[in-house]
């Protein structure tokens, strides 16, 4: 599922970034560029990041 249409980022990419070493939503944002344009995806992206971090 696409989370960020501006940058074409999927939920899977967010999860992979966290598994690959990102420890916060901020890290994911820097690594993928998610939420850096219109910002509409920030809430959902943050939620996915939080869920994924909580699962680990
Ligand atoms: Fe992610 Fe616009 S949809 S910045």
CSV table of N, CA and C and ligand atoms in Angstrom, one decimal:
chain,number,residue,atom,x,y,z
A,1,UNK,N,0.8,-1.2,0.0
A,1,UNK,CA,0.0,0.0,0.0
A,1,UNK,C,0.9,1.2,0.0
A,2,UNK,N,0.5,2.2,-0.9
A,2,UNK,CA,1.3,3.4,-0.9
A,2,UNK,C,0.9,4.3,0.3
A,3,UNK,N,1.9,4.8,1.0
A,3,UNK,CA,1.6,5.7,2.2
A,3,UNK,C,1.8,7.1,1.7
A,4,UNK,N,2.9,7.3,1.0
A,4,UNK,CA,3.3,8.6,0.6
A,4,UNK,C,3.3,8.7,-0.9
A,5,UNK,N,2.3,9.4,-1.5
A,5,UNK,CA,2.2,9.5,-2.9
A,5,UNK,C,3.2,10.4,-3.5
A,6,UNK,N,3.6,11.4,-2.8
A,6,UNK,CA,4.5,12.4,-3.3
A,6,UNK,C,5.9,11.7,-3.6
A,7,UNK,N,6.3,10.9,-2.7
A,7,UNK,CA,7.6,10.2,-2.9
A,7,UNK,C,7.5,8.8,-3.3
A,8,UNK,N,6.2,8.3,-3.4
A,8,UNK,CA,6.0,6.9,-3.9
A,8,UNK,C,6.6,5.9,-2.8
A,9,UNK,N,6.3,6.1,-1.6
A,9,UNK,CA,6.8,5.2,-0.5
A,9,UNK,C,5.6,4.3,0.0
A,10,UNK,N,5.9,3.0,0.1
A,10,UNK,CA,4.9,2.1,0.6
A,10,UNK,C,5.2,1.8,2.1
A,11,UNK,N,4.1,1.1,2.7
A,11,UNK,CA,4.3,0.7,4.1
A,11,UNK,C,5.4,-0.3,4.3
A,12,UNK,N,5.6,-1.1,3.2
A,12,UNK,CA,6.7,-2.1,3.3
A,12,UNK,C,8.0,-1.5,3.3
A,13,UNK,N,8.2,-0.4,2.6
A,13,UNK,CA,9.5,0.3,2.6
A,13,UNK,C,9.7,1.0,4.0
A,14,UNK,N,8.7,1.4,4.6
A,14,UNK,CA,8.9,2.0,5.9
A,14,UNK,C,9.3,0.9,6.9
A,15,UNK,N,8.6,-0.2,6.8
A,15,UNK,CA,9.0,-1.4,7.7
A,15,UNK,C,10.4,-1.8,7.4
A,16,UNK,N,10.8,-1.9,6.1
A,16,UNK,CA,12.2,-2.4,5.8
A,16,UNK,C,13.2,-1.4,6.3
A,17,UNK,N,12.9,-0.1,6.3
A,17,UNK,CA,13.8,0.9,6.7
A,17,UNK,C,14.1,0.7,8.2
A,18,UNK,N,13.0,0.4,9.0
A,18,UNK,CA,13.2,0.2,10.4
A,18,UNK,C,13.9,-1.1,10.7
A,19,UNK,N,13.6,-2.1,9.9
A,19,UNK,CA,14.4,-3.4,10.1
A,19,UNK,C,15.8,-3.2,9.7
A,20,UNK,N,16.1,-2.2,8.8
A,20,UNK,CA,17.4,-2.0,8.3
A,20,UNK,C,18.2,-1.0,9.2
A,21,UNK,N,17.6,-0.6,10.3
A,21,UNK,CA,18.3,0.2,11.3
A,21,UNK,C,17.8,1.6,11.7
A,22,UNK,N,16.7,2.0,11.1
A,22,UNK,CA,16.1,3.3,11.5
A,22,UNK,C,15.4,3.1,12.9
A,23,UNK,N,15.7,3.9,13.8
A,23,UNK,CA,15.1,3.7,15.2
A,23,UNK,C,14.0,4.6,15.5
A,24,UNK,N,13.7,5.6,14.7
A,24,UNK,CA,12.6,6.6,15.0
A,24,UNK,C,12.0,6.9,13.6
A,25,UNK,N,10.8,7.6,13.7
A,25,UNK,CA,10.1,8.1,12.5
A,25,UNK,C,11.0,9.1,11.8
A,26,UNK,N,11.7,9.9,12.6
A,26,UNK,CA,12.6,10.9,12.1
A,26,UNK,C,13.7,10.3,11.2
A,27,UNK,N,14.2,9.1,11.6
A,27,UNK,CA,15.3,8.4,10.8
A,27,UNK,C,14.6,7.9,9.5
A,28,UNK,N,13.4,7.4,9.6
A,28,UNK,CA,12.7,6.9,8.4
A,28,UNK,C,12.5,8.1,7.4
A,29,UNK,N,12.1,9.2,8.0
A,29,UNK,CA,11.8,10.4,7.2
A,29,UNK,C,13.1,10.8,6.4
A,30,UNK,N,14.2,10.8,7.1
A,30,UNK,CA,15.5,11.2,6.5
A,30,UNK,C,15.9,10.1,5.5
A,31,UNK,N,15.8,8.9,5.8
A,31,UNK,CA,16.2,7.8,4.9
A,31,UNK,C,15.4,7.7,3.7
A,32,UNK,N,14.1,7.8,3.8
A,32,UNK,CA,13.2,7.6,2.6
A,32,UNK,C,12.6,8.9,2.0
A,33,UNK,N,12.6,10.0,2.8
A,33,UNK,CA,12.0,11.2,2.3
A,33,UNK,C,10.5,11.2,2.4
A,34,UNK,N,10.0,10.3,3.2
A,34,UNK,CA,8.5,10.2,3.4
A,34,UNK,C,8.0,11.4,4.2
A,35,UNK,N,7.0,12.0,3.7
A,35,UNK,CA,6.4,13.2,4.4
A,35,UNK,C,7.1,14.5,4.2
A,36,UNK,N,8.0,14.5,3.2
A,36,UNK,CA,8.8,15.7,3.1
A,36,UNK,C,8.2,16.7,2.1
A,37,UNK,N,7.1,16.3,1.4
A,37,UNK,CA,6.6,17.3,0.4
A,37,UNK,C,5.3,17.9,1.0
A,38,UNK,N,4.1,17.3,0.7
A,38,UNK,CA,2.9,17.9,1.1
A,38,UNK,C,2.6,17.6,2.6
A,39,UNK,N,3.2,16.6,3.1
A,39,UNK,CA,3.0,16.3,4.6
A,39,UNK,C,1.7,15.5,4.9
A,40,UNK,N,0.9,15.2,3.9
A,40,UNK,CA,-0.4,14.6,4.2
A,40,UNK,C,-0.2,13.2,4.8
A,41,UNK,N,0.9,12.6,4.4
A,41,UNK,CA,1.1,11.2,4.8
A,41,UNK,C,1.7,11.0,6.2
A,42,UNK,N,2.1,12.1,6.8
A,42,UNK,CA,2.9,12.1,8.0
A,42,UNK,C,2.2,11.3,9.1
A,43,UNK,N,0.9,11.5,9.3
A,43,UNK,CA,0.2,10.8,10.4
A,43,UNK,C,0.3,9.3,10.2
A,44,UNK,N,-0.1,8.9,9.0
A,44,UNK,CA,-0.1,7.4,8.7
A,44,UNK,C,1.3,6.8,8.8
A,45,UNK,N,2.3,7.5,8.2
A,45,UNK,CA,3.6,7.1,8.2
A,45,UNK,C,4.2,6.9,9.6
A,46,UNK,N,3.9,7.9,10.4
A,46,UNK,CA,4.3,7.9,11.8
A,46,UNK,C,3.7,6.7,12.5
A,47,UNK,N,2.4,6.5,12.3
A,47,UNK,CA,1.7,5.3,12.9
A,47,UNK,C,2.3,4.0,12.5
A,48,UNK,N,2.7,3.8,11.2
A,48,UNK,CA,3.3,2.6,10.8
A,48,UNK,C,4.6,2.4,11.4
A,49,UNK,N,5.4,3.5,11.5
A,49,UNK,CA,6.7,3.4,12.1
A,49,UNK,C,6.6,3.1,13.6
A,50,UNK,N,5.7,3.7,14.2
A,50,UNK,CA,5.5,3.4,15.7
A,50,UNK,C,5.1,1.9,15.9
A,51,UNK,N,4.1,1.5,15.1
A,51,UNK,CA,3.7,0.1,15.2
A,51,UNK,C,4.9,-0.9,15.0
A,52,UNK,N,5.7,-0.6,13.9
A,52,UNK,CA,6.8,-1.5,13.6
A,52,UNK,C,7.8,-1.5,14.7
A,53,UNK,N,8.1,-0.3,15.2
A,53,UNK,CA,9.1,-0.2,16.3
A,53,UNK,C,8.6,-0.9,17.6
A,54,UNK,N,7.3,-0.8,17.8
A,54,UNK,CA,6.7,-1.5,19.0
A,54,UNK,C,6.7,-3.0,18.9
A,55,UNK,N,6.7,-3.5,17.7
A,55,UNK,CA,6.7,-4.9,17.5
A,55,UNK,C,8.1,-5.6,17.7
A,56,UNK,N,9.1,-4.7,17.7
A,56,UNK,CA,10.5,-5.3,17.8
A,56,UNK,C,10.9,-5.5,19.2
B,1,LIG,FE1,3.9,12.1,1.5
B,1,LIG,FE2,2.9,14.1,0.1
B,1,LIG,S1,2.0,12.1,0.4
B,1,LIG,S2,4.7,14.1,1.3
